[in-house]
PDB file of C-alpha atoms in Angstrom:
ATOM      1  CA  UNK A 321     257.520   9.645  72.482  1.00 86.00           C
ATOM      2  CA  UNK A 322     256.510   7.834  75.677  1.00 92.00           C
ATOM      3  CA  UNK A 323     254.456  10.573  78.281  1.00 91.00           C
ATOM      4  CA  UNK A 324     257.520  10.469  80.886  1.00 92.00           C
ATOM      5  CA  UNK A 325     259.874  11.734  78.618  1.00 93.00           C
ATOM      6  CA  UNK A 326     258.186  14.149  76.707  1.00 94.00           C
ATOM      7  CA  UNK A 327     260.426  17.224  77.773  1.00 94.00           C
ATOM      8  CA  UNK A 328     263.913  14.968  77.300  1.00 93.00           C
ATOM      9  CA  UNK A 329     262.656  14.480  73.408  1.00 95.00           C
ATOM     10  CA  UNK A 330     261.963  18.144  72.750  1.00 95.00           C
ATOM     11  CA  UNK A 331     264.991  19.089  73.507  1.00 94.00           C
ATOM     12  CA  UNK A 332     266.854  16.543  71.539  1.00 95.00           C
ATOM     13  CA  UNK A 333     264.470  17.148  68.695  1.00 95.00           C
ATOM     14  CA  UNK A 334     264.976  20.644  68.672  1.00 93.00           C
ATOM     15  CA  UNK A 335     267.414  20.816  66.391  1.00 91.00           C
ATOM     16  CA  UNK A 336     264.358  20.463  63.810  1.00 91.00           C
ATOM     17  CA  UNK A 337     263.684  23.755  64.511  1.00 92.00           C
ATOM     18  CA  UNK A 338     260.214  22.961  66.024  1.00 93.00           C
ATOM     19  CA  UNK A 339     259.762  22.833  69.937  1.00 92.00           C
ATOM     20  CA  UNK A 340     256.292  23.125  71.822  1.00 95.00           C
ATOM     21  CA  UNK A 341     256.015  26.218  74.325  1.00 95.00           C
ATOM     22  CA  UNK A 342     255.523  26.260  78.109  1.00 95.00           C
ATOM     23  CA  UNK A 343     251.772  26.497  77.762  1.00 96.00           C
ATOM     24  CA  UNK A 344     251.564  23.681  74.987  1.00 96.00           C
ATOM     25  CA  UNK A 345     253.852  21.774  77.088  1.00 96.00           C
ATOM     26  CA  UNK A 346     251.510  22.094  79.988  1.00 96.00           C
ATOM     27  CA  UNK A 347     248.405  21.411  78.356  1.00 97.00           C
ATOM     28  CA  UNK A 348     249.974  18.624  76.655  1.00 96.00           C
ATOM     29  CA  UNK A 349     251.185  16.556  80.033  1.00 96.00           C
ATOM     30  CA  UNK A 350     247.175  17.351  81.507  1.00 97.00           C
ATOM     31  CA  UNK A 351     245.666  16.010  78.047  1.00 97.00           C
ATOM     32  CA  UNK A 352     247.593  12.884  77.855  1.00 97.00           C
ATOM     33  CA  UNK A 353     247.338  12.480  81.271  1.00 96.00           C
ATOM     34  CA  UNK A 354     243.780  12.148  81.083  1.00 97.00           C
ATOM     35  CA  UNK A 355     243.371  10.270  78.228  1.00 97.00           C
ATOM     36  CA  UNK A 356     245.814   7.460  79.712  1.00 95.00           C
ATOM     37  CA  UNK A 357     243.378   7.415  82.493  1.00 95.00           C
ATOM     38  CA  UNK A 358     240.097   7.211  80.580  1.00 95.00           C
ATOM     39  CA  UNK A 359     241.262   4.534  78.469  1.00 94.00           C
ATOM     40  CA  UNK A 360     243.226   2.910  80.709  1.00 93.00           C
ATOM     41  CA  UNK A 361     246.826   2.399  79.068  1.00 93.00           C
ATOM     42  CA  UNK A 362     249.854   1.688  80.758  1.00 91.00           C
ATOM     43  CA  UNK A 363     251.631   4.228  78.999  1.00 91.00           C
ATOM     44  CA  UNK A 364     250.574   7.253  76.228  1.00 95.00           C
ATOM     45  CA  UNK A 365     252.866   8.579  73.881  1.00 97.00           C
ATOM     46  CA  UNK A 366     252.532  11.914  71.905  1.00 97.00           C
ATOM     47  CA  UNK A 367     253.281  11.158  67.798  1.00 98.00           C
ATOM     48  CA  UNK A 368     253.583  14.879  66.879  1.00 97.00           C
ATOM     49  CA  UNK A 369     251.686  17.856  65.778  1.00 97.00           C
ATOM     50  CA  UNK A 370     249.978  18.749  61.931  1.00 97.00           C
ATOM     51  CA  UNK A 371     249.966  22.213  61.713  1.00 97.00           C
ATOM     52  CA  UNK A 372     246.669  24.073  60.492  1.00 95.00           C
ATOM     53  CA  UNK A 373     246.094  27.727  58.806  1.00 94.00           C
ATOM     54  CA  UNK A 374     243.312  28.733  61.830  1.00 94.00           C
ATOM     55  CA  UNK A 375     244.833  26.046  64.428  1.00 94.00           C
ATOM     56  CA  UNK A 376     247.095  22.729  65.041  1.00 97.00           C
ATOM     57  CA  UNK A 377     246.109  19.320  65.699  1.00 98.00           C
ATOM     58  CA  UNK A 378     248.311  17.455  68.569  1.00 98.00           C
ATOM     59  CA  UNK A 379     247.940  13.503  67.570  1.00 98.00           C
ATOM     60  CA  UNK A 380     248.587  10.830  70.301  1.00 98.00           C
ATOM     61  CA  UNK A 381     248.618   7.019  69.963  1.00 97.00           C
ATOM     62  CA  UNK A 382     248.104   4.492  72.772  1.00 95.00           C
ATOM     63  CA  UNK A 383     249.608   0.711  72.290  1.00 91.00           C
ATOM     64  CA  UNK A 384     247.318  -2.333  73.567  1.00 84.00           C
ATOM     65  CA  UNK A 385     248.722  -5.404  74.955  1.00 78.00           C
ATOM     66  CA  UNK A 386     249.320  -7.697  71.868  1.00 72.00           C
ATOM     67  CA  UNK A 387     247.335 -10.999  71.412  1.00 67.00           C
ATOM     68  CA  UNK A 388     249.980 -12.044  68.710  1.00 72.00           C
ATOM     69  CA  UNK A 389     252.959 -10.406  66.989  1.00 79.00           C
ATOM     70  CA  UNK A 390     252.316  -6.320  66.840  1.00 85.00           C
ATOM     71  CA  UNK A 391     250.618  -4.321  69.203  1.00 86.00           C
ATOM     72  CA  UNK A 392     247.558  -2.170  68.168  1.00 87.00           C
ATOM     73  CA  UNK A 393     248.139   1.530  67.414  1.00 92.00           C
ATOM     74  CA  UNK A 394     245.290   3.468  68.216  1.00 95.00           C
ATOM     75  CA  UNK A 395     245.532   7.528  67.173  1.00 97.00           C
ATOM     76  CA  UNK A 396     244.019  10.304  68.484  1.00 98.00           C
ATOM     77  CA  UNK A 397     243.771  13.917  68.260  1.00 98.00           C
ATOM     78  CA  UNK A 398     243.305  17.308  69.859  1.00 97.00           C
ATOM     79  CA  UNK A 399     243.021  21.201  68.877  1.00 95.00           C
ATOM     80  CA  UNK A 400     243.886  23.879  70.914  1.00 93.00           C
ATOM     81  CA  UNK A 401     241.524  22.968  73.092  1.00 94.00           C
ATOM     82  CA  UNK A 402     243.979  19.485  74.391  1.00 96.00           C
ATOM     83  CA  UNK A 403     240.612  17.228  74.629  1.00 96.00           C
ATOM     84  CA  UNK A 404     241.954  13.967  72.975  1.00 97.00           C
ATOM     85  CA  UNK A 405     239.368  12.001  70.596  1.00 96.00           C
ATOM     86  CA  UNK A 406     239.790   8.915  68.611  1.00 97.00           C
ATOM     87  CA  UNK A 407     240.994   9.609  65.123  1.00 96.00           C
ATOM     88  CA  UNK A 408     238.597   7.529  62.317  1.00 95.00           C
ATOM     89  CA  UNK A 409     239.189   4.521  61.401  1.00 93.00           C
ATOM     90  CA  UNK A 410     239.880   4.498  57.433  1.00 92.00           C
ATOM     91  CA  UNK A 411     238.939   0.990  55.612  1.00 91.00           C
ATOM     92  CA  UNK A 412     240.281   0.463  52.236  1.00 92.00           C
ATOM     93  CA  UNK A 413     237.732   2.097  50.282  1.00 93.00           C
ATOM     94  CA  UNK A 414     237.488   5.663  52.227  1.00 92.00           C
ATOM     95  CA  UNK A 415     241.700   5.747  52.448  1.00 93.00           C
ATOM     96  CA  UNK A 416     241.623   5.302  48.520  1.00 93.00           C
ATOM     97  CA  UNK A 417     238.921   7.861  47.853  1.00 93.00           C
ATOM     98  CA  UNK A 418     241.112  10.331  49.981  1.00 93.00           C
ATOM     99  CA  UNK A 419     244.420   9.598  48.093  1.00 92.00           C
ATOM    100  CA  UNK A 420     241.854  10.028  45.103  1.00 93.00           C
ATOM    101  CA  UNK A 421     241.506  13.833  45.874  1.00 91.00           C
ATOM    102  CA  UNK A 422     245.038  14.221  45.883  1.00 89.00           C
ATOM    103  CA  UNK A 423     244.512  17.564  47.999  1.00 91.00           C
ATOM    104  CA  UNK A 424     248.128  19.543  48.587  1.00 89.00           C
ATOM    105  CA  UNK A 425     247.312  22.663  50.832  1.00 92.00           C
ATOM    106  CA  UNK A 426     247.925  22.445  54.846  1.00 93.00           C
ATOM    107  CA  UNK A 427     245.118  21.299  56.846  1.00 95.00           C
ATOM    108  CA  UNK A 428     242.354  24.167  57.617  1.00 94.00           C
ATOM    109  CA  UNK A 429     241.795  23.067  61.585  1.00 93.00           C
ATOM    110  CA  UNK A 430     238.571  22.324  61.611  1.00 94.00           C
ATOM    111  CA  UNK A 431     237.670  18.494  61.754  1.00 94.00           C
ATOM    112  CA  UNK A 432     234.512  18.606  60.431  1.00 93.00           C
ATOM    113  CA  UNK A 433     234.522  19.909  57.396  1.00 93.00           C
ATOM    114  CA  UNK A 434     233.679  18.106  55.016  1.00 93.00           C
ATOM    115  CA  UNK A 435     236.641  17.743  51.839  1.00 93.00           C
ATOM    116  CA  UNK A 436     234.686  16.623  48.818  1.00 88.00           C
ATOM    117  CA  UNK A 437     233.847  18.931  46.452  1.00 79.00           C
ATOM    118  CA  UNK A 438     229.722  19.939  46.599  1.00 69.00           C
ATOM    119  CA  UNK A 439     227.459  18.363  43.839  1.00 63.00           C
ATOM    120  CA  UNK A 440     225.955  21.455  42.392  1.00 58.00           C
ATOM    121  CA  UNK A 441     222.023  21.644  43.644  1.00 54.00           C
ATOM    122  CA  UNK A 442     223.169  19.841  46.410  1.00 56.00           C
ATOM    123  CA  UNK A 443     222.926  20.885  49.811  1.00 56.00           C
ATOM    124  CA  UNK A 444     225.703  21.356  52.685  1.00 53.00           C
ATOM    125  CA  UNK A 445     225.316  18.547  55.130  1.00 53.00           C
ATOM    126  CA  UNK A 446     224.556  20.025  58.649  1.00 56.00           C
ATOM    127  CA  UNK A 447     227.350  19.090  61.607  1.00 54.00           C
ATOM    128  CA  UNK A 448     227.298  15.555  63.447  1.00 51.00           C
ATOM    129  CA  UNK A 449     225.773  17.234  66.550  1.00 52.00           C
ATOM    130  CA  UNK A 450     222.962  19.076  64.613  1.00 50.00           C
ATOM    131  CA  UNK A 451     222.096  16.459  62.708  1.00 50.00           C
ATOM    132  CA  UNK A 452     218.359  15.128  62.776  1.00 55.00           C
ATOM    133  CA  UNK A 453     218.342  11.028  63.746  1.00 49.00           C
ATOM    134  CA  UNK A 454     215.143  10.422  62.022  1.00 53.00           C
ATOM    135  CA  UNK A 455     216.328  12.403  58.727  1.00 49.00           C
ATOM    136  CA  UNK A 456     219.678  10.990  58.646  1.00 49.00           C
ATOM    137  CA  UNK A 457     217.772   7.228  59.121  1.00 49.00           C
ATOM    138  CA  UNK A 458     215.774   8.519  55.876  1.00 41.00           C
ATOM    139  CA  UNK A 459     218.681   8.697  54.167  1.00 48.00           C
ATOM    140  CA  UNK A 460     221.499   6.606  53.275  1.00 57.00           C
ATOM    141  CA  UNK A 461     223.680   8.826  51.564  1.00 67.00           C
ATOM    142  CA  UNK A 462     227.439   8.100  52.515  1.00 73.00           C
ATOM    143  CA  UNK A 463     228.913  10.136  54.973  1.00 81.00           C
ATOM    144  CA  UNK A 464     230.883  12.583  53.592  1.00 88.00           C
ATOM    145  CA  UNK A 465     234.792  12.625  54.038  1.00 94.00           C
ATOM    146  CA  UNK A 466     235.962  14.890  56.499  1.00 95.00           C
ATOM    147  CA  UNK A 467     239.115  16.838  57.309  1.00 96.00           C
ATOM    148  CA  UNK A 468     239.708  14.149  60.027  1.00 96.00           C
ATOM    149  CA  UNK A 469     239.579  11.378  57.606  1.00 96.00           C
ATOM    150  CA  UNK A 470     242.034  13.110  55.922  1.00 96.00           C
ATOM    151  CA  UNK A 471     244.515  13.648  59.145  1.00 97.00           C
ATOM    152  CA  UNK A 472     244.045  10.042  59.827  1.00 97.00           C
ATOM    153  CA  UNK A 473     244.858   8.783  56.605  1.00 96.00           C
ATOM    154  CA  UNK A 474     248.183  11.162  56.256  1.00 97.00           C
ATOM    155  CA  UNK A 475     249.078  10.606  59.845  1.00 97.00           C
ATOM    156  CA  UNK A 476     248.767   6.212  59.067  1.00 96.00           C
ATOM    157  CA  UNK A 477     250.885   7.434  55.855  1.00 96.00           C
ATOM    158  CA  UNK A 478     253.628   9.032  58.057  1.00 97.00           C
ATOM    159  CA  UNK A 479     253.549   6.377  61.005  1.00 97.00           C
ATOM    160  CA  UNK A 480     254.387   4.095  58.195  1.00 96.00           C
ATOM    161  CA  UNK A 481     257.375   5.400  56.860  1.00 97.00           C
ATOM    162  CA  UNK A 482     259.126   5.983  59.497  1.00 97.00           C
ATOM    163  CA  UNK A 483     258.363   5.075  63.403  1.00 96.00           C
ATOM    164  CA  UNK A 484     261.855   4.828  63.610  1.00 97.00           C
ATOM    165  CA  UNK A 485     263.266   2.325  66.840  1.00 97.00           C
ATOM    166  CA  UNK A 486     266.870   1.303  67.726  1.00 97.00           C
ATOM    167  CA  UNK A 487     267.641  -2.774  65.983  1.00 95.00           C
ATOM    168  CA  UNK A 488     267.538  -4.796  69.677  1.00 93.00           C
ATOM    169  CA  UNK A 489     264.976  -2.485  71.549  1.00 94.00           C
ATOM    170  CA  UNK A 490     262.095  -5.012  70.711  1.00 91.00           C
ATOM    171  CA  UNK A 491     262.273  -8.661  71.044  1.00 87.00           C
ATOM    172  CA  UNK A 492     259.444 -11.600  70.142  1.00 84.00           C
ATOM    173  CA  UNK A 493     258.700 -13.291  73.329  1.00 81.00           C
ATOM    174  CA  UNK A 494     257.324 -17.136  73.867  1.00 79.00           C
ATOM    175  CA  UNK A 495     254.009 -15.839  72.634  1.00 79.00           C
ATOM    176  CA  UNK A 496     255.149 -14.472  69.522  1.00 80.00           C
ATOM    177  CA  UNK A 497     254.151 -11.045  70.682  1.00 84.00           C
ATOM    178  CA  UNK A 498     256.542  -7.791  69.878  1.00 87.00           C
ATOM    179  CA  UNK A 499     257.999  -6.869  73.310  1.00 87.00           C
ATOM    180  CA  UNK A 500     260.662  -3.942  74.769  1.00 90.00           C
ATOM    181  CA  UNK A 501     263.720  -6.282  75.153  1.00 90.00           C
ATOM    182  CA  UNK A 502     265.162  -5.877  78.681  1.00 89.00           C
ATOM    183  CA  UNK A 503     268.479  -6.687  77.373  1.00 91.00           C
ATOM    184  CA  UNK A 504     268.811  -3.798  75.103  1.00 93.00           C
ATOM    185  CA  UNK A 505     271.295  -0.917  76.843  1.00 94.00           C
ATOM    186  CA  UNK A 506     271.626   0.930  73.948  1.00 95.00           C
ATOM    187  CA  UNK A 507     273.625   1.118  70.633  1.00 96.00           C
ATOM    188  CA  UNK A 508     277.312   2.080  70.940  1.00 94.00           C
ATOM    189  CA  UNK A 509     278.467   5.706  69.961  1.00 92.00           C
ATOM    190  CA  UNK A 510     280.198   4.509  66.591  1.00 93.00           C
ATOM    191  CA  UNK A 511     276.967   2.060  65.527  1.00 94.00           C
ATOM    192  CA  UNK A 512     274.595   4.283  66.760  1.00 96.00           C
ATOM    193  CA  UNK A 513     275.450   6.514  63.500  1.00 96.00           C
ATOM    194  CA  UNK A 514     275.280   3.170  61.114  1.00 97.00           C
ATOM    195  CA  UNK A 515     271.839   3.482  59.473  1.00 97.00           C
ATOM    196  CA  UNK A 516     271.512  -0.253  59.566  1.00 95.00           C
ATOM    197  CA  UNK A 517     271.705  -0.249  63.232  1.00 96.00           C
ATOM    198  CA  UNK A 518     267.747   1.228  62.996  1.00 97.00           C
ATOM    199  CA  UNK A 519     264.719  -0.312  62.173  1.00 96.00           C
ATOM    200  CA  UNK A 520     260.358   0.291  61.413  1.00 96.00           C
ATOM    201  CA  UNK A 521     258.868  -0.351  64.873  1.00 95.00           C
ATOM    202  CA  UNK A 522     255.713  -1.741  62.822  1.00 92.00           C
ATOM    203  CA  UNK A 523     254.046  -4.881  60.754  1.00 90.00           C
ATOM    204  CA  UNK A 524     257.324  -5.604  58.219  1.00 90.00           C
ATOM    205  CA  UNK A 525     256.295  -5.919  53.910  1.00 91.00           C
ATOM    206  CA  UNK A 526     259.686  -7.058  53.409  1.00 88.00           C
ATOM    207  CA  UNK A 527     259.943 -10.651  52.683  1.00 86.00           C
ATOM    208  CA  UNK A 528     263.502 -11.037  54.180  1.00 85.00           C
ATOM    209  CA  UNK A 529     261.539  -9.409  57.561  1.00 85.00           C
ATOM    210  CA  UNK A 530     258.410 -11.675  56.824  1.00 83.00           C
ATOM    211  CA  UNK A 531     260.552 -15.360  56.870  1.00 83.00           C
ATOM    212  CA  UNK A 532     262.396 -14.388  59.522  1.00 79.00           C
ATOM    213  CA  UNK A 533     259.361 -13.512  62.017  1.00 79.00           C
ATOM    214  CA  UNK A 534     257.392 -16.696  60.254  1.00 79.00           C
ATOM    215  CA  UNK A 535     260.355 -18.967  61.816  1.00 76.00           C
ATOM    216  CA  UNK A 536     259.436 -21.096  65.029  1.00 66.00           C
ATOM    217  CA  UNK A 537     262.882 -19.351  66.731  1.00 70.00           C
ATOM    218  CA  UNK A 538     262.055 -16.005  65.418  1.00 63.00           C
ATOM    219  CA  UNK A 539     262.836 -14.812  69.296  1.00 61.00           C
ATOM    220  CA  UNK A 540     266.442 -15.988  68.798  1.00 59.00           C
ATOM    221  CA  UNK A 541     266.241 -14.027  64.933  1.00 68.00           C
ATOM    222  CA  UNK A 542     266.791 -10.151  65.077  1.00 72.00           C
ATOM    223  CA  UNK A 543     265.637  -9.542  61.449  1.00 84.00           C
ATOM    224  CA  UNK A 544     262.339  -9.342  62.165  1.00 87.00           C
ATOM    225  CA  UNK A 545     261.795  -5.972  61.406  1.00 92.00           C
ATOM    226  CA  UNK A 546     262.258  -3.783  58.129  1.00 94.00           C
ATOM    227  CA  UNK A 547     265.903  -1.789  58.287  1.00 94.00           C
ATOM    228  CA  UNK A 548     265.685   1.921  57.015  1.00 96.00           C
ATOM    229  CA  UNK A 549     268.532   1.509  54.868  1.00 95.00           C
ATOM    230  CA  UNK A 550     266.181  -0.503  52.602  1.00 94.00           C
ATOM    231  CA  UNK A 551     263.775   2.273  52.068  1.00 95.00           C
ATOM    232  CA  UNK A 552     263.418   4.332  49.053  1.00 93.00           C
ATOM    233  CA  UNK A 553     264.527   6.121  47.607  1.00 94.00           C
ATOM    234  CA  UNK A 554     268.322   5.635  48.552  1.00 94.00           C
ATOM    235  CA  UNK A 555     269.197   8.274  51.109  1.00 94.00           C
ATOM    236  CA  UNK A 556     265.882   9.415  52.668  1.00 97.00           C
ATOM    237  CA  UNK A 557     267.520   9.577  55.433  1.00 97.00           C
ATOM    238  CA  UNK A 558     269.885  11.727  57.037  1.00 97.00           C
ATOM    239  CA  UNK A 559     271.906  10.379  60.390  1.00 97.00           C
ATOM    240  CA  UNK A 560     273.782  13.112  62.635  1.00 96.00           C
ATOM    241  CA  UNK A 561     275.984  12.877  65.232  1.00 95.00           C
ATOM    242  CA  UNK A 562     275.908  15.689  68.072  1.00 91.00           C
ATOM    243  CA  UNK A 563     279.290  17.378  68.711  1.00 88.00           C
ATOM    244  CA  UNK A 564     279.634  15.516  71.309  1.00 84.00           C
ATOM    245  CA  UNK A 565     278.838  11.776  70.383  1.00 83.00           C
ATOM    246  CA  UNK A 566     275.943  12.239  73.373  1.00 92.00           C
ATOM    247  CA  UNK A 567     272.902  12.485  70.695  1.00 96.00           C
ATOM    248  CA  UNK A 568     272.140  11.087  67.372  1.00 97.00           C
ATOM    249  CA  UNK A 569     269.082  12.241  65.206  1.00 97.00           C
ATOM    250  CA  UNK A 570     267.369  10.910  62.017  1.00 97.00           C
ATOM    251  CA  UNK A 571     265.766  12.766  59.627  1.00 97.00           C
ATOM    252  CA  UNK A 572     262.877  11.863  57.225  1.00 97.00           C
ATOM    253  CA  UNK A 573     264.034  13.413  53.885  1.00 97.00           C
ATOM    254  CA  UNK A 574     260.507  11.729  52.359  1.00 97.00           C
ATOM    255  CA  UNK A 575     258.330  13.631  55.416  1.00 97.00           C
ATOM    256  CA  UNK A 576     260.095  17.032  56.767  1.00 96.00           C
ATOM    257  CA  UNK A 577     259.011  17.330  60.127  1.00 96.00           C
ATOM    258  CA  UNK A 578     260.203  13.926  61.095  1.00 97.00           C
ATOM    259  CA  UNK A 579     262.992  13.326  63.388  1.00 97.00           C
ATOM    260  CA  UNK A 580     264.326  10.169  65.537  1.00 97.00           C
ATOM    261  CA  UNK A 581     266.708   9.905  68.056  1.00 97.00           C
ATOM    262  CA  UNK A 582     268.771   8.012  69.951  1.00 97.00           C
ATOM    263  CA  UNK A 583     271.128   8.643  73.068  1.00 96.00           C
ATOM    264  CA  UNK A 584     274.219   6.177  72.525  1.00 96.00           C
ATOM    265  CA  UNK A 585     274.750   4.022  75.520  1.00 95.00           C
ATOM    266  CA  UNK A 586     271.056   4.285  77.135  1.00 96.00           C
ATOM    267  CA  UNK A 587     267.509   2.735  76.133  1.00 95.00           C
ATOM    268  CA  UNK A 588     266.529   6.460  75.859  1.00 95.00           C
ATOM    269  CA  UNK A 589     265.275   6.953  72.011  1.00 96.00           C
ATOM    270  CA  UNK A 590     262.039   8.169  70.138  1.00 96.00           C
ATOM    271  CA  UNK A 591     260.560  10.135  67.256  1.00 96.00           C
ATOM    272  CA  UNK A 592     258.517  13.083  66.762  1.00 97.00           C
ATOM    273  CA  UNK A 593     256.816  14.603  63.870  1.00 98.00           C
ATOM    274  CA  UNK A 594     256.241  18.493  63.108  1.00 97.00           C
ATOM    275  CA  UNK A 595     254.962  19.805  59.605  1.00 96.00           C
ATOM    276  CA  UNK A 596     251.785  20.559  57.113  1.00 96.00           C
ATOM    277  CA  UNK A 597     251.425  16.942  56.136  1.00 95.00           C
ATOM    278  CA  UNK A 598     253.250  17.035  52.859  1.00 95.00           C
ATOM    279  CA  UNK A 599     255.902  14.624  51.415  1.00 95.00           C
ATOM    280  CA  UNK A 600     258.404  15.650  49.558  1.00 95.00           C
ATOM    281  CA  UNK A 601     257.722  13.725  46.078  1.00 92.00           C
ATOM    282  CA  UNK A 602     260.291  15.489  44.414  1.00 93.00           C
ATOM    283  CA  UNK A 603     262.991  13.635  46.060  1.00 94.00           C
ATOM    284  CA  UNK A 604     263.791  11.149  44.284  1.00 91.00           C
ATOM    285  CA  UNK A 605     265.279  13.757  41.461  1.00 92.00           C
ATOM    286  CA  UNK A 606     267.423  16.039  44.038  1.00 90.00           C
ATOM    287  CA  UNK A 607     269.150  12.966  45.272  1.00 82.00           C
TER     288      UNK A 607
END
């Protein structure tokens, strides 16, 4: 949800039955605000919030200028506090070791602590700011995983399965980058319901998506991207229609909390996430 139209998305996300409050909403705008100035992006946009049992985090993600096909997301988070950081970057390794502790509960709210069980005789490692330089050079034990590597892992998990985008928004341009197509107005009000009418806004895994962006005319080939009606399992998503044919949503049956939408006859769409983090693994048997 791009900066500008934060308070339009709210309220056609609301129907979730999760909305930020004035003073969120404030500290929000002066947050992202800043951050888009300190690292210099053209635009911010605010991914959703993880609730905590002592506080929330509020993640962000920032989009640099492509040097071929996808643009770089790059995450960050905030507590109550609204001071943006960079999530961590996972590599393979650390992302499997946190899928490895197959932890369930909400998030605590506190970043730093640490998630891995203690090795009995072993002592609590002391917080990155009180941490000795000379000690820590002494030893190279790993670095502990942290509740932060956890909320970036989950949150990359999320982003994945859905970062739901109208088909047409985004074309390929001459230099094979992923641009906002200036000739999108919008989906009608009957296809803007179709499921197949909506795409991943991210790197496709299916091979039908793969051959068609690997083609030299890929800008003239729309099936670049991976359609949500081939995600399983079958109907993990759920498509409504406002009353009034002004507002369509998507929910995430796989991650409650998720919802897309998209206003029928404008380029105005976008997604927001609001939940503890936890998919719903069950699904597959209540379908």
């Amino acid at each position: 949800m791009e900066l500008p139209d934060l308070e339009q998305g709210l309220r056609s996300v609301g129907s979730g039955g999760h909305v930020l409050n004035v003073q969120e909403l404030t500290c929000l705008q002066c947050g992202l605000s800043i951050l888009k100035a300190q690292e210099k992006y053209n635009t911010i946009f605010f991914w959703g919030k993880v609730f905590g049992q002592s506080s929330d985090y509020y993640v962000a993600y920032g989009l640099k200028d492509p040097e071929f096909e996808f643009p770089a997301k790059t995450f960050y988070y905030a507590g109550e506090d609204f001071e943006f950081k960079p999530m961590p970057k996972l590599n393979q390794e650390q992302a499997a070791k946190v899928l490895q502790l197959g932890i369930e509960k909400p998030f605590g709210g506190a970043d730093g602590k640490s998630i891995e069980a203690a090795v009995e005789g072993e002592e609590e490692a002391p917080p990155a700011d009180d941490a000795d330089p000379e000690a820590e050079g002494a030893s190279q034990k790993p670095k502990k995983l942290t509740e932060a590597d956890r909320l970036a892992q989950v949150v990359q998990e999320i982003d994945f399965d859905t970062a739901v985008v109208p088909k047409g928004a985004h074309v390929l341009s001459e230099n094979h980058t992923i641009v906002s197509s200036t000739d999108f107005k919008g989906l009608g009000a009957t296809e803007a319901t179709a499921l197949s009418k909506y795409v991943h806004f991210r790197p496709p895994v299916s091979i039908a998506a793969l051959r068609a962006l690997a083609r030299s005319d890929a800008e003239f080939y729309a099936n670049f991207l991976d359609p949500l009606e081939a995600d399983l399992p079958k109907g993990c998503w759920a498509v409504r229609q406002d009353p009034s044919a002004s507002l369509v949503t998507l929910r995430s049956l796989c991650w409650p909390g998720y919802i897309a939408y998209h206003i029928p006859g404008t380029t105005k769409y976008g997604g927001m996430y609001f939940g503890y983090a936890q998919k719903s693994k069950d699904l597959p048997f209540m379908l």
